PDB file of C-alpha atoms in Angstrom:
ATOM      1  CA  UNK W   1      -0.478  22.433  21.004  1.00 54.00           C
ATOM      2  CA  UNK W   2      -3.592  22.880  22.642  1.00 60.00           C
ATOM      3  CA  UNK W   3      -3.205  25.782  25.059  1.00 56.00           C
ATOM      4  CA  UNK W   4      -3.161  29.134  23.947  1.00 56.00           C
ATOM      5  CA  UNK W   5      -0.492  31.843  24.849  1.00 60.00           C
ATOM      6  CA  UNK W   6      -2.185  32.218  28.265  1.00 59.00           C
ATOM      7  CA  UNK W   7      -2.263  28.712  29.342  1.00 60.00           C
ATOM      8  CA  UNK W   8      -6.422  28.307  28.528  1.00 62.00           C
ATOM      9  CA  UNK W   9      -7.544  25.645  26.613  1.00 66.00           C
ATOM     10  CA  UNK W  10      -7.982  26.352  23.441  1.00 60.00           C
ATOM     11  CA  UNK W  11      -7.509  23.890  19.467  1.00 63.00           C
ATOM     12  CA  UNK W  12      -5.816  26.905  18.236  1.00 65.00           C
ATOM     13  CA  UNK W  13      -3.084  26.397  20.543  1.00 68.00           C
ATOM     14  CA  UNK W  14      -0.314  29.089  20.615  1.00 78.00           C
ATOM     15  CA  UNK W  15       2.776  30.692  18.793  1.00 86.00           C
ATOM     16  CA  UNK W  16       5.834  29.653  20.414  1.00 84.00           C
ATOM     17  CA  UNK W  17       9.965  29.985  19.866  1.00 87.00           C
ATOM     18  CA  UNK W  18      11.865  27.376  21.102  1.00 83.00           C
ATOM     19  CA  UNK W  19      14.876  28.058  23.839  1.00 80.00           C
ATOM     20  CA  UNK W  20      17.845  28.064  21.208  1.00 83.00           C
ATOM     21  CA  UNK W  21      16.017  31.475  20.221  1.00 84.00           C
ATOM     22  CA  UNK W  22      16.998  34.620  21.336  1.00 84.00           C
ATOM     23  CA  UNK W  23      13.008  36.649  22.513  1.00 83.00           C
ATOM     24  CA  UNK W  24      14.871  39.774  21.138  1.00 88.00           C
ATOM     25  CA  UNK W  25      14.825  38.265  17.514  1.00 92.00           C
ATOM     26  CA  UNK W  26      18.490  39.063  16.951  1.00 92.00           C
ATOM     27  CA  UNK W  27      19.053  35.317  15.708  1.00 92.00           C
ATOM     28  CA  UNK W  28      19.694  34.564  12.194  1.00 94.00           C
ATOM     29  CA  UNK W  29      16.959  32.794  11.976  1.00 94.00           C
ATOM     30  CA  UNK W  30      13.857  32.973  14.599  1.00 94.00           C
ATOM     31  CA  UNK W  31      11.642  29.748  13.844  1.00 92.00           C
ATOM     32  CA  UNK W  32       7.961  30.507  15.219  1.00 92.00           C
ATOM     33  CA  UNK W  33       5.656  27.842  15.162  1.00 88.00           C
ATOM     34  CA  UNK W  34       2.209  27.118  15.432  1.00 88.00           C
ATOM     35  CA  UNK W  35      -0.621  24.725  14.289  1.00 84.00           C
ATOM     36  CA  UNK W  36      -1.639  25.045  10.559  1.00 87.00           C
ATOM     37  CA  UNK W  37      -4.656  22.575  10.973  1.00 84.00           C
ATOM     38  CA  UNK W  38      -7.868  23.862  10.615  1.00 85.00           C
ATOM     39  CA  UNK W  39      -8.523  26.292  13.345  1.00 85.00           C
ATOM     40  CA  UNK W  40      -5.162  26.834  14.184  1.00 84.00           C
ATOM     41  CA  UNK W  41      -3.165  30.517  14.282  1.00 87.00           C
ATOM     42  CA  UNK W  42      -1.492  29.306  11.407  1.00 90.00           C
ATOM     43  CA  UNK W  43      -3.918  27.928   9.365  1.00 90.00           C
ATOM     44  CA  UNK W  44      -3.512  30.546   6.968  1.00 93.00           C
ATOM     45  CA  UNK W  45      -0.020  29.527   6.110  1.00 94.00           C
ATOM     46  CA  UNK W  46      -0.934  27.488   3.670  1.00 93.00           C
ATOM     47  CA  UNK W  47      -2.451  30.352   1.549  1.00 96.00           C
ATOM     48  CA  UNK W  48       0.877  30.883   0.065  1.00 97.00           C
ATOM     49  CA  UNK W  49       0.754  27.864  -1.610  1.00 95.00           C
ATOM     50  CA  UNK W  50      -0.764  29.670  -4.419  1.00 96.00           C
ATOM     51  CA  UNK W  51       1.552  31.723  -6.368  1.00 97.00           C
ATOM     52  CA  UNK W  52      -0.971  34.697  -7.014  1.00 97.00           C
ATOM     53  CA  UNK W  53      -1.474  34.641  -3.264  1.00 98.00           C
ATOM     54  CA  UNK W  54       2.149  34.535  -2.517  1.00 98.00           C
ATOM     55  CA  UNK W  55       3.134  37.129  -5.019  1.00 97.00           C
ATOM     56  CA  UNK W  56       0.291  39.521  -3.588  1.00 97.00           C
ATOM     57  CA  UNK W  57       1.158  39.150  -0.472  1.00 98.00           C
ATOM     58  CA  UNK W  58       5.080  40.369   0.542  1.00 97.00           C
ATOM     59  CA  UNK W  59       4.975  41.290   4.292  1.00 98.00           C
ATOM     60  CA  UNK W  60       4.539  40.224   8.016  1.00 97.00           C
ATOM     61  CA  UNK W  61       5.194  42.166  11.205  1.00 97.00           C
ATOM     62  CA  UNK W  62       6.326  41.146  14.356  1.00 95.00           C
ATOM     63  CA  UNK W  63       5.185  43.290  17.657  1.00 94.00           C
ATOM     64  CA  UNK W  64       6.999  43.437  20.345  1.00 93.00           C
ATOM     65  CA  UNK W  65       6.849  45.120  23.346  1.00 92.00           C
ATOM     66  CA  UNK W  66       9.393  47.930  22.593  1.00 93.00           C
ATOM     67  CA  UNK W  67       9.239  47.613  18.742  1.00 95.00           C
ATOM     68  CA  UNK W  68       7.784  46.703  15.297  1.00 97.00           C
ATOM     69  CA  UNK W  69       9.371  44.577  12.924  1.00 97.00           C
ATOM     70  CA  UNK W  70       8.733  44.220   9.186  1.00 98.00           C
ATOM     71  CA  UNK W  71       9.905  41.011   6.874  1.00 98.00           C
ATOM     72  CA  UNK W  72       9.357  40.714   4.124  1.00 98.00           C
ATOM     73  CA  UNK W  73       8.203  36.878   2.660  1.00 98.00           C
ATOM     74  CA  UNK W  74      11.106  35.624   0.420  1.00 97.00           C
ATOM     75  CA  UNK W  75       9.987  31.696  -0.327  1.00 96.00           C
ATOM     76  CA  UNK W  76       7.292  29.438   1.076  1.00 96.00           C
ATOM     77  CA  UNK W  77       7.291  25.390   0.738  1.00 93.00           C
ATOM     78  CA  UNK W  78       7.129  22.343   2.187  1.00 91.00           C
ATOM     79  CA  UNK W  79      10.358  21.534   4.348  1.00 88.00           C
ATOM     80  CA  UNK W  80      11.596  18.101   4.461  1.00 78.00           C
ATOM     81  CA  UNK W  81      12.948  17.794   8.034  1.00 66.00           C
ATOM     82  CA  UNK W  82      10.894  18.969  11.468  1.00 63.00           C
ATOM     83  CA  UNK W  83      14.005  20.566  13.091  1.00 79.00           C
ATOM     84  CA  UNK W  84      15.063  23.165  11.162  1.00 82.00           C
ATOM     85  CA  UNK W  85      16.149  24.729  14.055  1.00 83.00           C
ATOM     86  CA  UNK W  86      19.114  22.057  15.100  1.00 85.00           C
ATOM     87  CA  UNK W  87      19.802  21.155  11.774  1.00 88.00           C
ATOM     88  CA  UNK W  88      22.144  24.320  11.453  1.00 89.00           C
ATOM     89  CA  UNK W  89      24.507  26.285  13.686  1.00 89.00           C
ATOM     90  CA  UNK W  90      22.981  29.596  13.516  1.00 89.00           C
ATOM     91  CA  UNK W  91      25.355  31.567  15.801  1.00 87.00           C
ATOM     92  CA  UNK W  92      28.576  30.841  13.043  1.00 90.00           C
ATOM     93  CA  UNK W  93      28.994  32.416   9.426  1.00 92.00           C
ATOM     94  CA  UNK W  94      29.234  29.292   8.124  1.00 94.00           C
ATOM     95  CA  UNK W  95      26.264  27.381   9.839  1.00 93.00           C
ATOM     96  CA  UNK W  96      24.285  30.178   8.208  1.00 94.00           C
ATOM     97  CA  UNK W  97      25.445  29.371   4.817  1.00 95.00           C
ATOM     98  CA  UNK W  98      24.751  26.060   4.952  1.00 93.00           C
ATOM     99  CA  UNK W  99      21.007  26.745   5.548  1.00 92.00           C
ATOM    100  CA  UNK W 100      20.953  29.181   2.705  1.00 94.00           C
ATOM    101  CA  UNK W 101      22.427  26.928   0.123  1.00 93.00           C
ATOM    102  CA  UNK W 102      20.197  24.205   1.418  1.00 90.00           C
ATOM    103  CA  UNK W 103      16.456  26.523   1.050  1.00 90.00           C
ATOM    104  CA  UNK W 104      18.065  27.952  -2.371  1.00 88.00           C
ATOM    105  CA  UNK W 105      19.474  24.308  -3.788  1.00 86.00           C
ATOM    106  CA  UNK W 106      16.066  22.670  -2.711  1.00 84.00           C
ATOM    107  CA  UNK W 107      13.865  21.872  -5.414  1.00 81.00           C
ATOM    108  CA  UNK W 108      10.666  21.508  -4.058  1.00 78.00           C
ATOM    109  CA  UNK W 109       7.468  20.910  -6.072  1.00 81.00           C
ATOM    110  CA  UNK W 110       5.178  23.787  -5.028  1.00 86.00           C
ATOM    111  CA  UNK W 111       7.948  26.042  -4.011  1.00 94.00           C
ATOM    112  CA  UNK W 112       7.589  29.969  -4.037  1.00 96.00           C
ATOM    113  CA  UNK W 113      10.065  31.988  -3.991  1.00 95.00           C
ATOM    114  CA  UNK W 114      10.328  35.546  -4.614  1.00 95.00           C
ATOM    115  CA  UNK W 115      13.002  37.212  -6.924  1.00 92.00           C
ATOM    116  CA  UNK W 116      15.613  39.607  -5.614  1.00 91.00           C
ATOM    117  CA  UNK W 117      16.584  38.084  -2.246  1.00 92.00           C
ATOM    118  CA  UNK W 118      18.752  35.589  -3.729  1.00 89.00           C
ATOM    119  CA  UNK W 119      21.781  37.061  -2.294  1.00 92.00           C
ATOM    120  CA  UNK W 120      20.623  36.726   1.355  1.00 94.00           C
ATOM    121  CA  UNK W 121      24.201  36.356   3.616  1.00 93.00           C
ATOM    122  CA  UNK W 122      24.549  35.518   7.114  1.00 93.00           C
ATOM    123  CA  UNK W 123      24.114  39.204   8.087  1.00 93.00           C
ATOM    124  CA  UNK W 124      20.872  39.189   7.318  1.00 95.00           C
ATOM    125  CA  UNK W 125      17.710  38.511  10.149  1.00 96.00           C
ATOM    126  CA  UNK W 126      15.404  35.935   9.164  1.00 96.00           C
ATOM    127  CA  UNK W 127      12.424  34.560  10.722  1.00 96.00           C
ATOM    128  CA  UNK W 128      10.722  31.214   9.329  1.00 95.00           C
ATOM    129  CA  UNK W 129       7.379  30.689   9.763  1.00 95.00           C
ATOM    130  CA  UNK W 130       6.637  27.166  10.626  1.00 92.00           C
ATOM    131  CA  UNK W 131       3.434  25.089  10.405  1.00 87.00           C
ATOM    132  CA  UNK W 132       2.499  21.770  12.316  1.00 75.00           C
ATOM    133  CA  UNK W 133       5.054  18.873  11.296  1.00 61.00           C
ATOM    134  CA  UNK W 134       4.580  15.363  10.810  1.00 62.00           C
ATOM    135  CA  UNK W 135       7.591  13.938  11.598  1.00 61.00           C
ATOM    136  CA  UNK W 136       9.050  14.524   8.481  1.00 71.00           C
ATOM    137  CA  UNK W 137       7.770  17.998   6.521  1.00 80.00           C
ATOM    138  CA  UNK W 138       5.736  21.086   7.186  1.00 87.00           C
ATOM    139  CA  UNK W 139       5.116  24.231   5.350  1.00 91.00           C
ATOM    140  CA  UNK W 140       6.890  26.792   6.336  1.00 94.00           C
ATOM    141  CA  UNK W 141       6.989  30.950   4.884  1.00 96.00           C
ATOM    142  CA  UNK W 142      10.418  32.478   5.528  1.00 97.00           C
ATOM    143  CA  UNK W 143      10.659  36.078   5.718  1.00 98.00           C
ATOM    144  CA  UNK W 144      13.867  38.798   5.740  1.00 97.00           C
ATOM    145  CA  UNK W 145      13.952  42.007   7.943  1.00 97.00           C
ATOM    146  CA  UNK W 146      13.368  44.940   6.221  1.00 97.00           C
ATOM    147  CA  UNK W 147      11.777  47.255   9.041  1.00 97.00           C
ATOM    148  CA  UNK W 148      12.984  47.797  13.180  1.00 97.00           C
ATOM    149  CA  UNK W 149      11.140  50.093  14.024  1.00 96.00           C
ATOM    150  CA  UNK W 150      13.204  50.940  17.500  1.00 95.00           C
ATOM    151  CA  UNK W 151      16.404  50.081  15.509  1.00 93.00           C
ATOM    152  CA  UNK W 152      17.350  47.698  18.056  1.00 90.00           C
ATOM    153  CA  UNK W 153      18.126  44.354  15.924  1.00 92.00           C
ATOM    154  CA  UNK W 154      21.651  43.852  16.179  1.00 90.00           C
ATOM    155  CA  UNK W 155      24.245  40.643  16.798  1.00 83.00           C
ATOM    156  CA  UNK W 156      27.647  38.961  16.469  1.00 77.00           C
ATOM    157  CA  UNK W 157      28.503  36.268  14.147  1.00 76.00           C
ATOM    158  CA  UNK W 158      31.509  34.071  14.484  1.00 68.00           C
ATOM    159  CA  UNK W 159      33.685  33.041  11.684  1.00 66.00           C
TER     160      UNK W 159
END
């Protein structure tokens, strides 16, 4: 949290995946996090906390080496939990619904979602963007695929 990508000190520390995260961003859902305290990458999370913000803003990209991916932002709120990652078993069908019916049942004060990607399935590549927790919530803006650029997203899911 206080190192940057390249090992230098630095407050804004550095976006990271964890290991249960494939670096080819095939997963259901990639969970990148970073620090959304004041100076940190993600500081700028919270933005979408305001609903004209959120609704003006629909896209991130993701650059990798050998490609360009394009999501676009389908909800942004506080999550209660830090471990969104464990919480669900990602590489099964049904693992996959249980996190949707979880983001889509939750009720959260604050929450923005945007219409049309309400029938999001386990096929679908998601990456959740995922700011500084406290032990028990942080804010998180969860985006859906839209663009691969190299057309190289691709994976298995087991029943």
């Amino acid at each position: 949290k206080t190192h940057s990508a390249d090992g230098a000190e630095g407050e804004a520390g550095a976006l990271y995946t964890e290991m249960p995260n494939m670096m080819n961003m095939c997963d259901f859902n990639t969970i990148i996090h970073g620090k959304d305290e004041e100076g940190g990458l993600f500081e700028d999370l919270h933005l979408f906390e305001n609903p004209d913000f959120f609704d003006g803003h629909d896209k991130f990209y993701v650059y990798l080496p050998d490609n360009v991916l394009t999501y676009e932002i389908f909800a942004a709120y506080y999550d209660e939990g830090s471990d969104i990652l464990r919480r669900f078993d990602y590489t099964t069908y049904e693992g996959c619904e249980s996190y949707l019916e979880q983001m889509y049942g939750m009720r959260e004060m604050g929450k923005n979602e945007r219409e049309g990607w309400e029938e999001l399935t386990p096929y679908h590549f998601l990456v959740t963007l995922d700011g500084s927790s406290d032990g028990e919530r942080q804010y998180v803006v969860c985006g859906a695929m839209v663009g691969d650029a190299a057309g190289k997203i691709n994976r298995v899911i087991l029943d």
